[in-house]
Structures are given as C-alpha cells and as structure tokens.
Coordinates of C-alpha atoms in Angstrom, one line a residue:
M2 CA 0.0 0.0 0.0
A3 CA 1.2 3.5 -0.9
K4 CA 2.6 5.6 2.0
R5 CA 0.2 8.4 2.9
A6 CA 1.3 12.0 3.7
L7 CA -0.8 15.0 4.9
I8 CA 0.4 18.4 3.9
T9 CA -1.1 21.5 5.5
G10 CA -0.5 24.6 3.4
I11 CA -0.6 22.5 0.2
T12 CA -1.7 25.5 -1.9
G13 CA 1.4 27.5 -1.0
Q14 CA 4.8 27.6 -2.7
D15 CA 6.4 24.8 -0.5
G16 CA 3.3 22.7 -0.3
S17 CA 2.9 22.5 -4.1
Y18 CA 6.6 21.5 -4.6
L19 CA 6.4 19.0 -1.8
A20 CA 3.2 17.5 -3.2
E21 CA 4.9 17.0 -6.5
L22 CA 7.9 15.4 -4.9
L23 CA 5.8 13.0 -2.8
L24 CA 3.7 12.0 -5.8
E25 CA 6.9 11.2 -7.7
K26 CA 7.9 9.0 -4.8
G27 CA 4.7 7.1 -5.0
Y28 CA 2.9 8.6 -2.0
E29 CA -0.8 9.1 -1.6
V30 CA -1.0 12.9 -0.8
I31 CA -3.7 14.5 1.3
G32 CA -3.8 18.3 1.3
M33 CA -5.5 20.3 4.0
V34 CA -7.2 23.5 2.8
R35 CA -9.2 26.0 4.7
R36 CA -12.9 26.5 3.9
S37 CA -12.5 30.1 2.7
S38 CA -13.6 32.0 -0.3
T39 CA -10.0 33.1 -1.1
V40 CA -8.2 29.7 -1.4
N41 CA -6.0 29.9 -4.5
F42 CA -5.4 26.5 -6.2
E43 CA -3.2 28.0 -8.9
R44 CA 0.0 26.4 -7.7
I45 CA -1.4 22.9 -7.6
A46 CA -3.8 23.1 -10.6
H47 CA -1.5 20.7 -12.6
I48 CA -1.7 18.0 -9.9
Q49 CA -5.1 18.7 -8.4
D50 CA -6.6 15.5 -9.8
K51 CA -3.7 13.5 -8.2
V52 CA -4.1 14.7 -4.6
R53 CA -7.0 14.5 -2.2
L54 CA -8.0 17.9 -0.8
V55 CA -9.7 17.9 2.6
P56 CA -11.1 20.8 4.6
G57 CA -9.4 21.7 7.9
D58 CA -8.0 24.6 9.8
L59 CA -5.1 25.3 12.1
L60 CA -7.5 27.2 14.4
D61 CA -9.7 24.2 14.9
E62 CA -8.1 21.1 16.5
V63 CA -11.2 18.9 16.1
S64 CA -10.9 19.3 12.3
M65 CA -7.3 18.0 12.4
I66 CA -8.2 15.1 14.7
E67 CA -10.9 14.1 12.2
I68 CA -8.5 14.3 9.2
L69 CA -5.9 12.2 11.0
R70 CA -8.5 9.6 12.1
T71 CA -10.1 9.4 8.6
Y72 CA -6.9 9.3 6.5
R73 CA -4.3 7.8 8.8
P74 CA -1.2 9.5 7.3
A75 CA 2.3 8.1 8.1
E76 CA 3.8 11.6 7.7
V77 CA 2.4 15.1 8.4
Y78 CA 4.1 18.2 7.0
N79 CA 3.0 21.4 8.6
L80 CA 3.6 24.1 6.0
A81 CA 0.5 26.2 6.8
A82 CA 1.0 29.6 8.5
Q83 CA 0.5 33.3 8.2
S84 CA 3.8 33.4 6.4
F85 CA 4.5 37.0 5.5
V86 CA 6.7 39.0 7.9
Q87 CA 5.3 42.4 7.0
T88 CA 1.7 41.3 7.6
S89 CA 2.6 40.0 11.0
F90 CA 3.3 43.5 12.3
G91 CA -0.3 44.5 11.4
Q92 CA -1.9 41.2 12.4
P93 CA 0.2 39.9 15.3
V94 CA -2.6 38.0 17.1
L95 CA -3.8 36.2 14.0
T96 CA -0.1 35.3 13.2
G97 CA 0.2 33.9 16.8
E98 CA -3.0 31.9 16.5
T99 CA -2.0 30.2 13.2
T100 CA 1.8 30.2 13.1
A101 CA 2.3 29.4 16.8
L102 CA -0.7 27.8 18.4
G103 CA -1.7 26.0 15.2
V104 CA 1.4 23.8 15.6
T105 CA 0.3 22.8 19.1
R106 CA -3.1 21.8 17.8
I107 CA -1.6 19.6 15.2
L108 CA 0.9 18.0 17.6
D109 CA -1.9 17.4 20.1
A110 CA -4.0 15.8 17.4
I111 CA -1.1 13.5 16.5
R112 CA -0.6 12.6 20.1
L113 CA -4.2 11.7 20.5
V114 CA -4.8 9.8 17.2
D115 CA -1.5 8.1 16.4
P116 CA 1.8 9.0 18.1
E117 CA 3.7 7.0 15.4
I118 CA 3.0 9.7 12.8
R119 CA 6.2 11.5 11.8
F120 CA 5.8 15.3 11.9
Y121 CA 7.6 18.0 10.1
Q122 CA 7.5 21.6 11.3
A123 CA 8.4 24.4 9.0
S124 CA 10.7 26.6 11.2
S125 CA 12.3 29.7 9.8
S126 CA 15.6 31.6 9.7
E127 CA 13.5 34.6 10.8
M128 CA 13.7 33.0 14.3
F129 CA 17.4 34.1 14.5
G130 CA 16.5 37.8 13.8
K131 CA 19.0 39.8 15.8
V132 CA 21.7 37.2 15.2
K133 CA 24.0 36.1 18.0
E134 CA 26.5 34.5 15.5
V135 CA 27.3 34.4 11.8
P136 CA 26.7 31.9 10.2
Q137 CA 23.7 30.5 12.1
V138 CA 23.6 26.8 13.0
E139 CA 21.0 24.6 14.8
S140 CA 22.3 25.7 18.2
T141 CA 22.4 29.5 17.6
P142 CA 20.2 31.3 20.1
F143 CA 16.9 32.8 18.7
H144 CA 16.1 36.5 18.9
P145 CA 13.2 37.1 16.5
R146 CA 12.5 40.6 15.2
S147 CA 8.9 40.3 14.1
P148 CA 5.6 38.8 15.4
Y149 CA 6.1 36.2 12.6
G150 CA 9.6 35.3 13.9
V151 CA 8.3 35.1 17.5
A152 CA 5.4 32.8 16.5
K153 CA 7.8 30.6 14.6
V154 CA 10.0 30.3 17.7
Y155 CA 7.0 29.0 19.6
G156 CA 6.2 26.5 16.9
H157 CA 9.8 25.3 16.9
W158 CA 10.0 24.8 20.7
I159 CA 6.6 23.2 21.1
T160 CA 7.7 20.6 18.5
V161 CA 10.9 20.0 20.6
N162 CA 8.7 19.8 23.7
Y163 CA 6.3 17.2 22.3
R164 CA 9.3 15.2 21.0
E165 CA 10.8 15.2 24.4
S166 CA 7.6 14.9 26.5
Y167 CA 5.7 12.3 24.4
G168 CA 8.3 10.7 22.3
L169 CA 6.8 12.0 19.0
H170 CA 8.9 11.9 15.8
G171 CA 8.8 15.7 15.5
T172 CA 11.4 17.4 13.4
S173 CA 11.9 21.1 12.5
G174 CA 13.5 22.3 9.3
I175 CA 15.0 25.8 10.0
L176 CA 14.7 27.0 6.4
F177 CA 16.5 30.1 5.1
N178 CA 14.8 32.1 2.4
H179 CA 13.7 29.9 -0.5
E180 CA 12.2 31.3 -3.7
S181 CA 10.6 30.1 -6.9
P182 CA 8.3 31.2 -9.7
R183 CA 5.5 30.1 -7.3
R184 CA 6.5 32.7 -4.6
G185 CA 3.7 35.0 -3.6
M186 CA 3.8 38.5 -5.1
E187 CA 4.1 40.1 -1.7
F188 CA 7.7 38.7 -1.3
V189 CA 10.5 41.0 -2.5
T190 CA 12.1 38.4 -4.9
R191 CA 8.8 37.7 -6.8
K192 CA 8.0 41.4 -6.7
I193 CA 11.3 42.0 -8.5
T194 CA 11.1 39.3 -11.1
H195 CA 7.4 40.1 -11.9
T196 CA 8.0 43.8 -12.2
V197 CA 11.1 43.2 -14.4
A198 CA 8.9 41.1 -16.7
Q199 CA 6.4 43.9 -16.8
I200 CA 9.1 46.5 -17.6
K201 CA 10.5 44.3 -20.3
L202 CA 7.1 43.9 -21.9
G203 CA 6.5 47.7 -21.6
T204 CA 3.5 47.6 -19.2
V205 CA 5.2 49.5 -16.3
D206 CA 8.4 51.6 -16.0
E207 CA 9.5 51.5 -12.4
L208 CA 10.1 49.1 -9.5
R209 CA 9.7 50.5 -5.9
L210 CA 11.7 48.8 -3.2
G211 CA 12.7 49.3 0.4
N212 CA 16.2 48.4 1.7
L213 CA 18.4 47.4 -1.2
D214 CA 21.3 46.5 1.2
A215 CA 19.2 43.8 3.0
K216 CA 21.0 40.5 2.5
R217 CA 19.5 37.0 2.5
D218 CA 20.6 33.4 2.1
W219 CA 18.4 32.6 -0.9
G220 CA 17.8 29.1 -2.3
F221 CA 15.3 27.3 -4.6
A222 CA 12.1 26.0 -3.0
A223 CA 12.1 22.8 -5.0
D224 CA 15.5 21.9 -3.6
Y225 CA 14.4 22.6 -0.1
V226 CA 11.3 20.4 0.0
D227 CA 13.6 17.5 -0.7
A228 CA 15.4 18.2 2.5
M229 CA 12.0 18.1 4.4
W230 CA 11.3 14.7 3.0
R231 CA 14.7 13.4 3.9
M232 CA 14.3 14.6 7.5
L233 CA 11.2 12.4 8.1
Q234 CA 13.0 9.3 6.6
R235 CA 15.5 9.3 9.5
D236 CA 15.1 7.0 12.4
E237 CA 15.6 9.8 15.0
P238 CA 13.9 13.2 14.8
D239 CA 16.1 16.2 14.9
D240 CA 16.3 19.9 13.8
Y241 CA 18.2 21.0 10.7
V242 CA 19.3 24.3 9.2
I243 CA 18.6 24.3 5.4
C244 CA 20.4 26.9 3.5
T245 CA 22.9 27.7 0.7
G246 CA 25.4 29.3 3.1
V247 CA 25.9 32.3 0.8
T248 CA 24.2 35.7 1.1
H249 CA 23.2 38.1 -1.7
S250 CA 21.7 41.6 -1.4
V251 CA 18.4 42.8 -2.8
R252 CA 20.5 45.0 -5.0
E253 CA 22.3 42.0 -6.4
F254 CA 19.0 40.3 -7.1
C255 CA 17.9 43.3 -9.0
E256 CA 21.1 43.5 -11.0
L257 CA 20.8 39.8 -12.1
A258 CA 17.1 40.1 -12.9
F259 CA 17.3 43.2 -15.0
D260 CA 20.6 42.1 -16.7
H261 CA 18.9 38.9 -17.7
V262 CA 16.5 40.8 -19.9
G263 CA 19.1 43.4 -21.1
L264 CA 18.0 46.3 -18.9
D265 CA 19.9 48.6 -16.5
W266 CA 18.4 48.2 -13.1
E267 CA 19.4 51.7 -11.9
K268 CA 17.2 53.3 -14.5
H269 CA 14.0 51.6 -13.1
V270 CA 14.5 51.0 -9.4
V271 CA 13.2 53.6 -6.9
V272 CA 13.9 53.3 -3.2
D273 CA 10.6 53.9 -1.3
E274 CA 10.7 54.4 2.5
T275 CA 7.2 52.9 2.9
F276 CA 8.7 49.5 2.2
M277 CA 11.2 49.6 5.1
R278 CA 10.5 47.2 8.0
P279 CA 10.0 48.6 11.5
A280 CA 12.8 46.2 12.7
E281 CA 15.2 44.7 10.1
V282 CA 16.9 41.4 10.8
D283 CA 20.7 41.2 10.8
L284 CA 22.8 39.1 8.5
L285 CA 20.9 35.9 8.1
V286 CA 23.2 33.2 6.6
G287 CA 23.1 29.6 7.4
D288 CA 25.6 26.8 7.9
G289 CA 24.1 23.6 6.4
T290 CA 26.9 21.2 7.5
K291 CA 24.6 19.1 9.7
A292 CA 22.1 18.6 6.8
A293 CA 24.9 17.7 4.4
Q294 CA 26.2 15.1 6.8
D295 CA 23.0 13.6 8.2
L296 CA 20.6 14.0 5.2
D297 CA 23.2 14.0 2.3
W298 CA 21.4 17.2 1.2
T299 CA 23.0 20.2 -0.5
P300 CA 21.3 22.9 -2.7
Q301 CA 21.3 22.1 -6.4
T302 CA 20.3 25.4 -7.9
S303 CA 22.7 28.4 -8.1
F304 CA 21.6 32.0 -7.2
P305 CA 21.9 33.3 -10.8
D306 CA 20.0 30.3 -12.1
L307 CA 17.2 30.8 -9.5
V308 CA 16.9 34.5 -10.5
H309 CA 16.9 33.7 -14.2
L310 CA 14.3 30.9 -13.9
M311 CA 12.0 33.2 -11.9
V312 CA 12.3 36.1 -14.5
D313 CA 11.7 33.6 -17.4
A314 CA 8.6 32.2 -15.7
D315 CA 7.2 35.7 -15.1
I316 CA 7.8 36.7 -18.7
A317 CA 6.1 33.6 -19.9
L318 CA 3.2 34.2 -17.5
L319 CA 2.6 37.8 -18.6
E320 CA 3.0 37.0 -22.3
G321 CA 0.3 34.3 -21.9
R322 CA -2.0 36.8 -20.3
L323 CA -1.3 39.4 -23.0
R324 CA -2.0 36.9 -25.7
G325 CA -5.3 36.1 -23.9
L326 CA -6.2 39.7 -24.0
A327 CA -5.3 40.1 -27.7

C-alpha cells in the first residue's frame, strides 16, 4: 500500500513543490485546505486530480483530529502559516494563532490519534532575527525581530517539547529564504522578477523597493522540500538548518534580474521608505553542515539560475496573459 502523507498549506509555494515530490515517490497525498472564499489553487492546478484535498483549519483542533482519524497518514508536513513577515506586524494576534498555536493543535491531534505519525514543522531563519553569531547553526540562540519570527520560535520549541515529552517523531527544518516562480507577489524576490517582466514587456516603467542593502541566504524551494522529506526518513527526529550558506543583497537580485532581460536596473528601481520594515533582521546566513552530513542534502540550484528561472517564468506568465487579451 502506498505511503500516505498529509500536507497543511498544500496550496502554498512549498506545499505545491512537496506534493509534486511525494507523488513522484509514490505517496498518496492528502492536502488540508481552509474553507474560505480566497483559497488559491493556482500552484497545484496541474496536480489537483492526483491529490485529495480535505477541509481543515489550524485554528480548529477537532478538524485536524478528524483528518488524522479518517486518512491515517504516516507523515504530516505542517507548511501552513501566516507566512508574510510584513503582515505579522499588522496582524500579530492572528499570526500567533495560526503560526504558533496552530502547531500545538496539530501535535496534540497526532498525540491523541496516532503517536507513530512522523511530523515536520516548518521553522524559519527569521527566528534568528537579531543574530548572535554568523553563520547560524542549529544551536544558535533565537532573537526574533517580528511577530512572525516570535510565532515561529513558539512553533519550533513546542515541536521539541512534544518530541521530548511524548516521544513523538517531531522534526523542525530551519529553512532560510527559498524562492521560486510560485513565490507570492508580496515577497520581494517575486515582486522584483514580476516587475522586471512587466518593464521588459512595456506595461510598467519602475520598481519601488525598500532596503536594497538587505542580505539574505536565498535558495530554490524545489530543492528545499527534498530536505524536508529526507528529515522524516531518518530513524531519529532532529532539527536542521537548510540553506545555501551564501548571502546576496536585494541590489544583487535586481542586477541579475534586469541584466537577464538586457536592462539597466538603476534606470528603473526607486527606493521607497514605505517598504522599510519597523525592525530589520541582521545578516541571516546559514551553515548547512549538519544537513549535508545527516541528510546527504545540498542545494542544487545556483543563485543566478534561480533569479533567471523566476524572471523567465514571469515573462512567460505575462506573455500568456497578454495573448489572452489580444
């Protein structure tokens, strides 16, 4: 019988890539989606007939108990969250309810229904925030700088707590920034590549950004979901930093994106104070030594290749829309 996995947040960037990976590996994939009028199935449209979508919500523990009882997954990947840092400043309580307490509700449901289920928690490099050391490793102390980062710290530690208290196979992947053509438009990387495509096609002329000097350790989401899967195949649960180990600035991202379509970024980029964060994180750059040793995982996609494939995808997307309007 095929192994069964439950993915919360299946309609998101990581959820869609993970669903593809698990289907390729012969899994039966269950995807939890909220009953809301705004669920966007765009990222999983090409595999929607191959996965089973079931209603559930991180705010409602009973719904998750029911899903676990009905479908009996061997693995649960918790990728659902209020995942945008900027939004968390305006909606801190909602962010805490979903991104922090939502993890407890899932862990509790697993404990009650089947403690043998293997659980993956999507932790984040934003937990390091005001960093205590560079690069960051699994043991680096956390000092989050946003309600999102604070909520992720809670989700991380409650996973450790349930592992130690109840013997659950609970693992956290501390993922550094990972991007793709499926990234939401509110994230700076996708905002850059989508606007570059618009400028190239002549529909807009400028790109407004905040801090061009902000640096991030950026990888490709499709590479990173493979690390998630590898974590749950291990006999012992543990926590892993997943990263490239190299940082690039927003400015570098712009240079590569504009250069890829033959444009000069300085003629189009406008720095706008309204996009500055109330508290900026320090230099987030990971050390993935433990993941390389234990999981035999290293990133496969270079930074220039990542930027180029995102720009190419956005040009193809916009050209398709323009053809549709013609």
